[in-house]
Amino acid sequence: AARPLRPARGTADAAGLARFTTNRLAAGTHVLTARQTTTTSAPVTQVVAAAERSLWFTSQYGDSIGQGATAGFVPPSASVLLRGSASFATISVDDAASGQWWYVDVAAPPGQTRRVGSYTGATRASVRGPGEPGLDVSGSGRGCNTLTGSFTVNQISTNTDGSIAALDVAFTQH
């Protein structure tokens, strides 16, 4: 059953675009609408799975990698893998049903390990310099050679061998 949401408020930008973030929705099905004065949008259904591993993203209109899409990938319909260490981790997605694949690299500055907190001034993960955190998002044949961005590590843990066990990260890439 759909779960009712509390009203959220936003302000439209110069182009008339308002954003509403759904990353804190509980698992389940949610029906969302937007209302401005007396006009209400068509309803959009957002399903939030209670998956142990998932990748969710929202891309801005005109973005060459995400192409303005909003997508979520969760098992069993998609393979979502996490590998790496506390210094450099890769989240990879293979969604056979849609033919899409995605990679997200999240890295601490060289010589450091990621900890809970925000990292600004991120550059491409594979070529980051001293003091620079790394980020790289690519998908279905689209990627960038240069980028800027930031990410926030909400949770991170490693296994006894140093491999990554859990990672909850929110990111912005330009």
Short mmCIF file of C-alpha atoms in Angstrom, two decimals:
data_model
loop_
_atom_site.label_atom_id
_atom_site.label_comp_id
_atom_site.label_asym_id
_atom_site.label_seq_id
_atom_site.Cartn_x
_atom_site.Cartn_y
_atom_site.Cartn_z
CA ALA A 1 0.00 0.00 0.00
CA ALA A 2 1.13 3.54 -0.67
CA ARG A 3 2.31 5.47 2.36
CA PRO A 4 1.18 9.07 2.82
CA LEU A 5 3.95 11.66 3.02
CA ARG A 6 4.10 14.81 5.02
CA PRO A 7 4.05 17.88 2.79
CA ALA A 8 7.46 19.16 1.75
CA ARG A 9 8.10 22.66 0.56
CA GLY A 10 10.52 23.87 -2.07
CA THR A 11 11.24 26.98 -4.06
CA ALA A 12 11.40 26.91 -7.82
CA ASP A 13 14.59 28.17 -9.50
CA ALA A 14 14.69 30.68 -12.38
CA ALA A 15 13.77 27.92 -14.85
CA GLY A 16 10.74 26.92 -12.75
CA LEU A 17 12.37 23.70 -11.51
CA ALA A 18 11.92 22.71 -7.86
CA ARG A 19 13.67 19.75 -6.28
CA PHE A 20 12.43 17.34 -3.68
CA THR A 21 14.84 14.76 -2.30
CA THR A 22 13.40 11.33 -1.52
CA ASN A 23 16.53 9.69 -0.10
CA ARG A 24 15.03 9.52 3.40
CA LEU A 25 11.83 7.69 2.41
CA ALA A 26 11.12 4.49 4.29
CA ALA A 27 10.99 1.18 2.43
CA GLY A 28 7.68 0.78 0.63
CA THR A 29 5.64 2.40 -2.13
CA HIS A 30 5.11 6.15 -2.10
CA VAL A 31 2.92 8.23 -4.41
CA LEU A 32 4.31 11.74 -4.94
CA THR A 33 2.70 14.80 -6.50
CA ALA A 34 3.81 18.40 -6.77
CA ARG A 35 1.47 21.34 -6.32
CA GLN A 36 2.01 24.98 -7.22
CA THR A 37 -0.85 27.32 -6.41
CA THR A 38 -3.85 25.47 -7.89
CA THR A 39 -1.99 23.15 -10.29
CA THR A 40 -1.10 19.59 -9.24
CA SER A 41 1.24 17.31 -11.17
CA ALA A 42 0.47 13.80 -12.26
CA PRO A 43 1.29 11.30 -9.51
CA VAL A 44 4.68 9.58 -9.57
CA THR A 45 5.12 6.27 -7.80
CA GLN A 46 8.43 5.80 -6.00
CA VAL A 47 9.21 2.30 -4.73
CA VAL A 48 11.89 2.14 -2.05
CA ALA A 49 13.24 -1.35 -1.58
CA ALA A 50 14.68 -2.61 1.68
CA ALA A 51 17.73 -4.00 -0.10
CA GLU A 52 21.03 -4.50 1.63
CA ARG A 53 22.84 -3.14 -1.43
CA SER A 54 21.46 -0.59 -3.83
CA LEU A 55 22.35 2.37 -6.02
CA TRP A 56 19.97 5.30 -6.45
CA PHE A 57 20.62 8.47 -8.40
CA THR A 58 18.97 11.56 -9.80
CA SER A 59 20.56 13.30 -12.75
CA GLN A 60 19.97 16.86 -13.84
CA TYR A 61 18.50 17.63 -17.24
CA GLY A 62 21.33 17.92 -19.76
CA ASP A 63 23.78 15.80 -17.76
CA SER A 64 25.76 13.68 -20.22
CA ILE A 65 26.18 10.69 -17.89
CA GLY A 66 22.79 10.35 -16.18
CA GLN A 67 20.90 12.00 -19.05
CA GLY A 68 18.32 13.56 -16.72
CA ALA A 69 17.17 10.19 -15.41
CA THR A 70 16.20 9.10 -11.94
CA ALA A 71 16.97 5.45 -11.35
CA GLY A 72 17.29 2.87 -8.64
CA PHE A 73 18.94 -0.51 -8.80
CA VAL A 74 18.34 -3.20 -6.18
CA PRO A 75 18.73 -6.97 -6.08
CA PRO A 76 17.37 -9.30 -7.30
CA SER A 77 16.54 -7.38 -10.49
CA ALA A 78 20.06 -5.91 -10.60
CA SER A 79 23.43 -7.13 -9.46
CA VAL A 80 24.90 -4.56 -7.04
CA LEU A 81 28.46 -5.22 -5.87
CA LEU A 82 30.72 -3.37 -3.44
CA ARG A 83 34.45 -3.97 -3.51
CA GLY A 84 37.60 -2.21 -2.36
CA SER A 85 38.86 -0.89 0.94
CA ALA A 86 38.35 2.04 3.30
CA SER A 87 40.63 4.06 1.00
CA PHE A 88 39.08 3.32 -2.41
CA ALA A 89 35.77 1.56 -3.06
CA THR A 90 33.79 0.77 -6.19
CA ILE A 91 30.05 0.19 -6.38
CA SER A 92 29.13 -1.61 -9.59
CA VAL A 93 25.68 -2.31 -10.98
CA ASP A 94 24.63 -4.62 -13.78
CA ASP A 95 20.92 -4.51 -14.60
CA ALA A 96 20.31 -7.21 -17.20
CA ALA A 97 16.64 -6.28 -17.62
CA SER A 98 17.40 -2.72 -18.79
CA GLY A 99 20.87 -3.39 -20.16
CA GLN A 100 22.28 -0.63 -17.96
CA TRP A 101 25.52 -0.80 -16.01
CA TRP A 102 26.98 1.75 -13.60
CA TYR A 103 30.21 2.26 -11.67
CA VAL A 104 30.76 4.63 -8.76
CA ASP A 105 34.28 5.06 -7.39
CA VAL A 106 34.63 6.85 -4.04
CA ALA A 107 38.13 7.48 -2.69
CA ALA A 108 39.76 9.17 0.26
CA PRO A 109 42.68 11.50 -0.46
CA PRO A 110 45.83 9.46 -1.22
CA GLY A 111 47.30 7.89 1.91
CA GLN A 112 44.09 8.32 3.93
CA THR A 113 41.02 6.24 4.68
CA ARG A 114 37.42 7.38 4.30
CA ARG A 115 35.61 8.20 7.48
CA VAL A 116 32.07 9.35 8.21
CA GLY A 117 31.78 12.97 7.06
CA SER A 118 31.74 15.21 4.03
CA TYR A 119 34.41 15.39 1.34
CA THR A 120 34.43 18.43 -0.94
CA GLY A 121 36.60 19.29 -3.92
CA ALA A 122 36.55 15.74 -5.27
CA THR A 123 38.29 15.10 -8.57
CA ARG A 124 38.40 12.02 -10.78
CA ALA A 125 39.21 9.15 -8.41
CA SER A 126 41.89 7.47 -10.51
CA VAL A 127 44.01 10.64 -10.90
CA ARG A 128 43.33 12.52 -7.66
CA GLY A 129 46.25 14.47 -6.24
CA PRO A 130 47.55 14.93 -2.69
CA GLY A 131 44.76 16.03 -0.35
CA GLU A 132 42.05 15.48 -2.98
CA PRO A 133 39.21 13.01 -2.42
CA GLY A 134 38.18 11.06 -5.49
CA LEU A 135 34.85 10.41 -7.18
CA ASP A 136 33.93 8.93 -10.51
CA VAL A 137 30.47 7.98 -11.78
CA SER A 138 30.04 6.33 -15.16
CA GLY A 139 27.31 4.33 -16.75
CA SER A 140 26.23 2.52 -19.87
CA GLY A 141 29.16 3.82 -21.88
CA ARG A 142 29.06 7.41 -20.60
CA GLY A 143 31.71 8.99 -18.36
CA CYS A 144 33.86 12.08 -17.89
CA ASN A 145 37.61 12.58 -18.10
CA THR A 146 37.45 15.61 -15.80
CA LEU A 147 34.99 16.31 -13.03
CA THR A 148 34.34 18.08 -9.77
CA GLY A 149 32.12 16.91 -6.98
CA SER A 150 31.57 16.07 -3.37
CA PHE A 151 30.39 13.16 -1.31
CA THR A 152 29.25 12.43 2.21
CA VAL A 153 30.03 9.14 3.90
CA ASN A 154 27.09 8.34 6.18
CA GLN A 155 28.38 4.91 7.20
CA ILE A 156 31.45 2.83 6.47
CA SER A 157 32.85 -0.42 7.85
CA THR A 158 35.52 -2.90 6.82
CA ASN A 159 36.11 -6.60 7.32
CA THR A 160 39.07 -7.86 9.36
CA ASP A 161 41.10 -8.21 6.14
CA GLY A 162 40.57 -4.50 5.35
CA SER A 163 38.08 -5.05 2.53
CA ILE A 164 34.98 -2.87 2.47
CA ALA A 165 31.98 -4.44 4.23
CA ALA A 166 29.45 -1.60 4.16
CA LEU A 167 29.29 1.85 2.62
CA ASP A 168 26.47 4.39 2.68
CA VAL A 169 27.49 7.39 0.62
CA ALA A 170 25.65 10.30 -1.03
CA PHE A 171 27.44 12.01 -3.92
CA THR A 172 27.25 14.93 -6.33
CA GLN A 173 29.30 14.86 -9.52
CA HIS A 174 29.65 17.63 -12.09
#
